[in-house]
mmCIF file of C-alpha atoms in Angstrom:
data_model
loop_
_atom_site.group_PDB
_atom_site.id
_atom_site.type_symbol
_atom_site.label_atom_id
_atom_site.label_comp_id
_atom_site.label_asym_id
_atom_site.label_seq_id
_atom_site.Cartn_x
_atom_site.Cartn_y
_atom_site.Cartn_z
ATOM 1 C CA MET A 1 -44.367 122.311 147.705
ATOM 2 C CA ASP A 2 -47.920 122.998 148.536
ATOM 3 C CA VAL A 3 -48.949 124.633 152.098
ATOM 4 C CA THR A 4 -50.097 121.162 153.249
ATOM 5 C CA GLU A 5 -46.912 119.611 152.618
ATOM 6 C CA ALA A 6 -44.874 122.651 154.251
ATOM 7 C CA VAL A 7 -46.951 122.498 157.377
ATOM 8 C CA GLN A 8 -46.074 118.682 157.640
ATOM 9 C CA ARG A 9 -42.489 118.825 157.009
ATOM 10 C CA ARG A 10 -41.741 121.929 159.094
ATOM 11 C CA THR A 11 -40.441 120.820 162.758
ATOM 12 C CA SER A 12 -37.977 122.286 165.143
ATOM 13 C CA ILE A 13 -34.382 121.493 164.137
ATOM 14 C CA ARG A 14 -31.796 121.443 167.152
ATOM 15 C CA ALA A 15 -28.691 120.548 165.374
ATOM 16 C CA PHE A 16 -27.567 122.550 162.197
ATOM 17 C CA LEU A 17 -24.936 122.214 159.445
ATOM 18 C CA ASP A 18 -22.577 125.219 158.943
ATOM 19 C CA THR A 19 -23.995 125.681 155.370
ATOM 20 C CA PRO A 20 -24.503 129.383 154.753
ATOM 21 C CA VAL A 21 -27.855 130.993 154.089
ATOM 22 C CA ASP A 22 -27.853 134.057 151.896
ATOM 23 C CA GLU A 23 -28.966 137.210 153.562
ATOM 24 C CA ALA A 24 -30.770 138.227 150.439
ATOM 25 C CA THR A 25 -32.913 135.144 150.665
ATOM 26 C CA ILE A 26 -33.821 135.766 154.518
ATOM 27 C CA ALA A 27 -34.586 139.392 153.423
ATOM 28 C CA GLU A 28 -36.864 138.129 150.676
ATOM 29 C CA LEU A 29 -38.611 135.600 153.240
ATOM 30 C CA LEU A 30 -39.120 138.229 155.776
ATOM 31 C CA GLU A 31 -40.923 140.562 153.284
ATOM 32 C CA LEU A 32 -43.107 137.735 152.356
ATOM 33 C CA ALA A 33 -43.999 136.629 155.535
ATOM 34 C CA ALA A 34 -45.065 140.360 156.234
ATOM 35 C CA ARG A 35 -48.189 139.372 154.309
ATOM 36 C CA ALA A 36 -49.393 137.386 157.523
ATOM 37 C CA PRO A 37 -52.833 138.704 158.930
ATOM 38 C CA SER A 38 -52.330 141.563 161.269
ATOM 39 C CA GLY A 39 -55.242 143.018 163.137
ATOM 40 C CA GLY A 40 -55.847 146.493 161.587
ATOM 41 C CA ASN A 41 -52.587 146.262 159.824
ATOM 42 C CA VAL A 42 -50.672 147.081 162.697
ATOM 43 C CA GLN A 43 -47.633 144.863 161.907
ATOM 44 C CA PRO A 44 -46.354 144.822 165.312
ATOM 45 C CA TRP A 45 -42.969 142.622 164.720
ATOM 46 C CA ARG A 46 -39.620 144.036 164.915
ATOM 47 C CA ILE A 47 -36.933 141.828 163.504
ATOM 48 C CA TYR A 48 -33.137 141.625 164.015
ATOM 49 C CA VAL A 49 -31.156 139.214 161.960
ATOM 50 C CA ILE A 50 -27.661 137.698 163.143
ATOM 51 C CA GLY A 51 -26.047 136.692 160.099
ATOM 52 C CA ALA A 52 -22.917 134.630 159.419
ATOM 53 C CA ASP A 53 -20.528 137.690 159.797
ATOM 54 C CA THR A 54 -21.922 138.836 163.040
ATOM 55 C CA MET A 55 -22.475 135.441 164.787
ATOM 56 C CA PRO A 56 -18.925 134.897 166.197
ATOM 57 C CA GLU A 57 -19.135 138.564 167.720
ATOM 58 C CA PHE A 58 -22.637 138.010 169.014
ATOM 59 C CA LEU A 59 -21.626 134.761 170.766
ATOM 60 C CA ALA A 60 -18.571 136.266 172.229
ATOM 61 C CA PHE A 61 -20.842 139.055 173.504
ATOM 62 C CA LEU A 62 -22.636 136.460 175.671
ATOM 63 C CA GLU A 63 -19.824 134.929 177.268
ATOM 64 C CA GLY A 64 -19.401 135.780 180.883
ATOM 65 C CA ARG A 65 -23.062 137.281 180.968
ATOM 66 C CA GLN A 66 -25.617 136.188 183.391
ATOM 67 C CA MET A 67 -29.065 135.193 182.416
ATOM 68 C CA GLU A 68 -31.710 137.547 182.981
ATOM 69 C CA SER A 69 -35.305 137.399 184.114
ATOM 70 C CA PRO A 70 -37.813 137.354 180.877
ATOM 71 C CA GLY A 71 -40.175 140.008 180.075
ATOM 72 C CA TYR A 72 -43.046 137.409 180.455
ATOM 73 C CA ASP A 73 -43.966 134.239 181.587
ATOM 74 C CA ILE A 74 -42.814 131.679 179.057
ATOM 75 C CA TYR A 75 -45.208 129.191 180.563
ATOM 76 C CA PRO A 76 -47.960 129.965 183.089
ATOM 77 C CA PRO A 77 -47.187 129.347 186.682
ATOM 78 C CA GLY A 78 -48.110 126.014 187.934
ATOM 79 C CA LEU A 79 -48.829 124.797 184.450
ATOM 80 C CA TRP A 80 -51.719 122.471 184.636
ATOM 81 C CA GLU A 81 -53.112 119.358 182.590
ATOM 82 C CA PRO A 82 -53.074 118.421 179.668
ATOM 83 C CA TYR A 83 -50.521 121.086 178.869
ATOM 84 C CA ARG A 84 -48.179 120.157 181.573
ATOM 85 C CA THR A 85 -48.042 116.396 180.301
ATOM 86 C CA ASN A 86 -47.606 117.677 176.615
ATOM 87 C CA ARG A 87 -44.505 119.527 177.729
ATOM 88 C CA PHE A 88 -43.036 116.899 179.999
ATOM 89 C CA GLN A 89 -43.556 114.166 177.300
ATOM 90 C CA LEU A 90 -41.759 116.226 174.679
ATOM 91 C CA GLY A 91 -38.781 116.959 176.974
ATOM 92 C CA GLU A 92 -38.445 113.263 177.764
ATOM 93 C CA GLN A 93 -38.613 112.107 174.115
ATOM 94 C CA MET A 94 -36.218 114.683 173.167
ATOM 95 C CA TYR A 95 -33.618 113.509 175.818
ATOM 96 C CA GLU A 96 -34.203 110.020 174.744
ATOM 97 C CA THR A 97 -33.261 110.785 171.272
ATOM 98 C CA LEU A 98 -29.957 112.387 172.585
ATOM 99 C CA GLY A 99 -29.187 109.416 174.938
ATOM 100 C CA ILE A 100 -29.327 111.674 178.165
ATOM 101 C CA PRO A 101 -30.732 109.891 180.947
ATOM 102 C CA ARG A 102 -32.657 112.026 183.530
ATOM 103 C CA GLU A 103 -30.365 111.679 186.376
ATOM 104 C CA ASP A 104 -27.606 113.101 183.949
ATOM 105 C CA LYS A 105 -28.464 116.686 185.005
ATOM 106 C CA ALA A 106 -25.166 117.940 183.564
ATOM 107 C CA GLY A 107 -25.763 116.708 180.169
ATOM 108 C CA ARG A 108 -29.349 117.936 180.203
ATOM 109 C CA PHE A 109 -28.097 121.625 181.035
ATOM 110 C CA GLY A 110 -25.330 121.291 178.449
ATOM 111 C CA HIS A 111 -28.017 120.748 175.645
ATOM 112 C CA LEU A 112 -30.186 123.374 177.038
ATOM 113 C CA ALA A 113 -27.161 125.708 176.527
ATOM 114 C CA ARG A 114 -26.932 124.950 173.050
ATOM 115 C CA ASN A 115 -30.203 127.157 172.747
ATOM 116 C CA TYR A 116 -27.921 130.124 173.253
ATOM 117 C CA ARG A 117 -25.882 129.196 170.329
ATOM 118 C CA PHE A 118 -28.693 128.808 168.066
ATOM 119 C CA PHE A 119 -27.966 125.179 167.893
ATOM 120 C CA ASP A 120 -24.870 126.020 165.661
ATOM 121 C CA ALA A 121 -27.313 127.535 162.902
ATOM 122 C CA PRO A 122 -25.369 130.178 160.815
ATOM 123 C CA VAL A 123 -28.245 132.628 160.943
ATOM 124 C CA GLY A 124 -30.490 133.404 163.778
ATOM 125 C CA LEU A 125 -33.199 136.200 163.992
ATOM 126 C CA PHE A 126 -34.734 138.105 166.974
ATOM 127 C CA CYS A 127 -38.145 138.925 167.380
ATOM 128 C CA PHE A 128 -39.230 141.965 169.359
ATOM 129 C CA ILE A 129 -42.436 143.695 170.105
ATOM 130 C CA ASP A 130 -43.757 146.925 171.533
ATOM 131 C CA ARG A 131 -43.779 146.535 175.256
ATOM 132 C CA ARG A 132 -47.450 148.661 175.018
ATOM 133 C CA MET A 133 -48.930 145.840 172.779
ATOM 134 C CA GLY A 134 -51.494 143.580 173.969
ATOM 135 C CA PRO A 135 -52.476 139.629 173.336
ATOM 136 C CA PRO A 136 -54.055 140.655 169.806
ATOM 137 C CA GLN A 137 -50.625 141.974 168.601
ATOM 138 C CA TRP A 138 -48.923 138.987 170.058
ATOM 139 C CA SER A 139 -51.329 136.815 167.951
ATOM 140 C CA ASP A 140 -50.238 138.822 164.879
ATOM 141 C CA LEU A 141 -46.604 138.007 165.928
ATOM 142 C CA GLY A 142 -46.978 134.350 166.129
ATOM 143 C CA MET A 143 -48.842 134.310 162.926
ATOM 144 C CA PHE A 144 -46.049 136.206 161.320
ATOM 145 C CA LEU A 145 -43.497 133.869 162.629
ATOM 146 C CA GLN A 146 -45.222 130.720 161.498
ATOM 147 C CA THR A 147 -45.664 132.278 157.660
ATOM 148 C CA PHE A 148 -41.929 132.754 157.822
ATOM 149 C CA MET A 149 -41.075 129.254 159.019
ATOM 150 C CA LEU A 150 -43.081 127.858 156.441
ATOM 151 C CA LEU A 151 -41.853 130.079 153.755
ATOM 152 C CA CYS A 152 -38.348 128.671 154.723
ATOM 153 C CA THR A 153 -39.511 125.087 154.417
ATOM 154 C CA GLU A 154 -40.683 125.678 150.986
ATOM 155 C CA ARG A 155 -37.033 126.887 150.198
ATOM 156 C CA GLY A 156 -35.450 123.995 151.944
ATOM 157 C CA ILE A 157 -34.223 125.922 154.566
ATOM 158 C CA ASP A 158 -34.693 124.765 158.346
ATOM 159 C CA THR A 159 -35.760 126.721 161.348
ATOM 160 C CA CYS A 160 -36.283 126.150 165.239
ATOM 161 C CA PRO A 161 -38.282 129.022 167.110
ATOM 162 C CA GLN A 162 -36.952 129.732 170.447
ATOM 163 C CA GLU A 163 -38.625 131.318 173.339
ATOM 164 C CA ALA A 164 -35.644 130.385 175.405
ATOM 165 C CA TRP A 165 -34.170 133.594 174.234
ATOM 166 C CA ALA A 166 -36.378 135.482 176.324
ATOM 167 C CA VAL A 167 -33.619 135.081 179.562
ATOM 168 C CA TRP A 168 -31.344 136.889 177.451
ATOM 169 C CA SER A 169 -33.493 139.748 176.878
ATOM 170 C CA GLU A 170 -31.546 143.084 177.992
ATOM 171 C CA THR A 171 -28.288 141.527 176.367
ATOM 172 C CA VAL A 172 -29.713 140.722 173.113
ATOM 173 C CA ALA A 173 -31.527 144.115 173.023
ATOM 174 C CA GLU A 174 -28.098 146.090 173.912
ATOM 175 C CA PHE A 175 -26.340 143.820 170.929
ATOM 176 C CA VAL A 176 -28.772 144.527 168.270
ATOM 177 C CA GLY A 177 -29.373 148.160 169.256
ATOM 178 C CA ALA A 178 -33.153 147.599 170.171
ATOM 179 C CA PRO A 179 -34.739 150.591 171.848
ATOM 180 C CA ASP A 180 -36.120 150.434 175.392
ATOM 181 C CA ASP A 181 -39.721 150.272 174.298
ATOM 182 C CA GLU A 182 -39.287 146.839 172.654
ATOM 183 C CA MET A 183 -39.419 143.727 174.422
ATOM 184 C CA LEU A 184 -37.652 140.466 172.977
ATOM 185 C CA PHE A 185 -40.076 137.670 172.378
ATOM 186 C CA CYS A 186 -38.038 134.891 170.849
ATOM 187 C CA GLY A 187 -35.102 133.882 168.626
ATOM 188 C CA VAL A 188 -35.193 131.747 165.602
ATOM 189 C CA ALA A 189 -32.443 129.664 164.690
ATOM 190 C CA ILE A 190 -32.209 129.373 160.629
ATOM 191 C CA GLY A 191 -30.071 127.089 158.482
ATOM 192 C CA HIS A 192 -30.144 123.239 157.205
ATOM 193 C CA ALA A 193 -30.521 120.529 159.618
ATOM 194 C CA ASP A 194 -27.820 118.029 160.375
ATOM 195 C CA PRO A 195 -29.146 114.716 158.886
ATOM 196 C CA ASP A 196 -27.104 112.700 160.900
ATOM 197 C CA ALA A 197 -27.979 114.319 164.288
ATOM 198 C CA PRO A 198 -30.546 111.841 166.298
ATOM 199 C CA VAL A 199 -32.052 115.020 168.037
ATOM 200 C CA ASN A 200 -33.257 116.002 164.473
ATOM 201 C CA SER A 201 -35.269 112.853 164.091
ATOM 202 C CA LEU A 202 -37.803 113.928 166.916
ATOM 203 C CA ARG A 203 -41.267 114.818 165.664
ATOM 204 C CA SER A 204 -43.635 116.212 168.667
ATOM 205 C CA GLU A 205 -46.990 114.719 168.869
ATOM 206 C CA ARG A 206 -50.358 116.437 168.751
ATOM 207 C CA MET A 207 -53.394 115.799 170.771
ATOM 208 C CA PRO A 208 -56.342 113.870 168.718
ATOM 209 C CA LEU A 209 -58.699 116.345 167.413
ATOM 210 C CA GLU A 210 -61.508 115.295 169.387
ATOM 211 C CA GLU A 211 -59.801 116.597 172.570
ATOM 212 C CA TRP A 212 -59.231 120.192 171.529
ATOM 213 C CA ALA A 213 -62.250 120.809 168.674
ATOM 214 C CA THR A 214 -65.975 121.143 169.252
ATOM 215 C CA PHE A 215 -68.042 120.982 166.100
ATOM 216 C CA VAL A 216 -71.212 122.957 167.261
ATOM 217 C CA ARG A 217 -74.495 121.422 166.353
ATOM 218 C CA ARG A 218 -77.885 122.537 167.361
#
């Protein structure tokens, strides 16, 4: 598989099989992903992996706990156009594939809660960053995560990046033993897509090139 094919095939999976993913494979892909660009070679990512042996304990650890305030705004307050429409359309398309109408609030909340089970993936990772880091280092973090997910795609492993985990920041930090100076950015569900799950047929749309790219000519 070349890079172009990996980019085209990678998509966020929201229903996983229980097929195991070897810890050694995850370690290898993380080490390769660390070749991602990093300004000044700072390498700000800090990764904690929840494997098959740890997952039941982690999910039990969440039970009965309350969600927390995220350490950052997942979306800017009062999201404006065209970004607001992009986000809204994806949500509507997802719930349509699930057969959950807008008026079924319980059904929608039920699906949202599946985020916090890694959509039943056998492996999940949490990505933290030092609280003192700024936007350039957050950019490094994004490039690291994309590199990791493309490497997973190359190996036939599916993923779903999940900023939704930010609302469990303190609980996750307590479980994985992250120090106070590290802040949770996101989780990533890792495993193999359930081919029979309708939600996995969803492929988000992208705005046309001319709406966001300008080729400067003088």
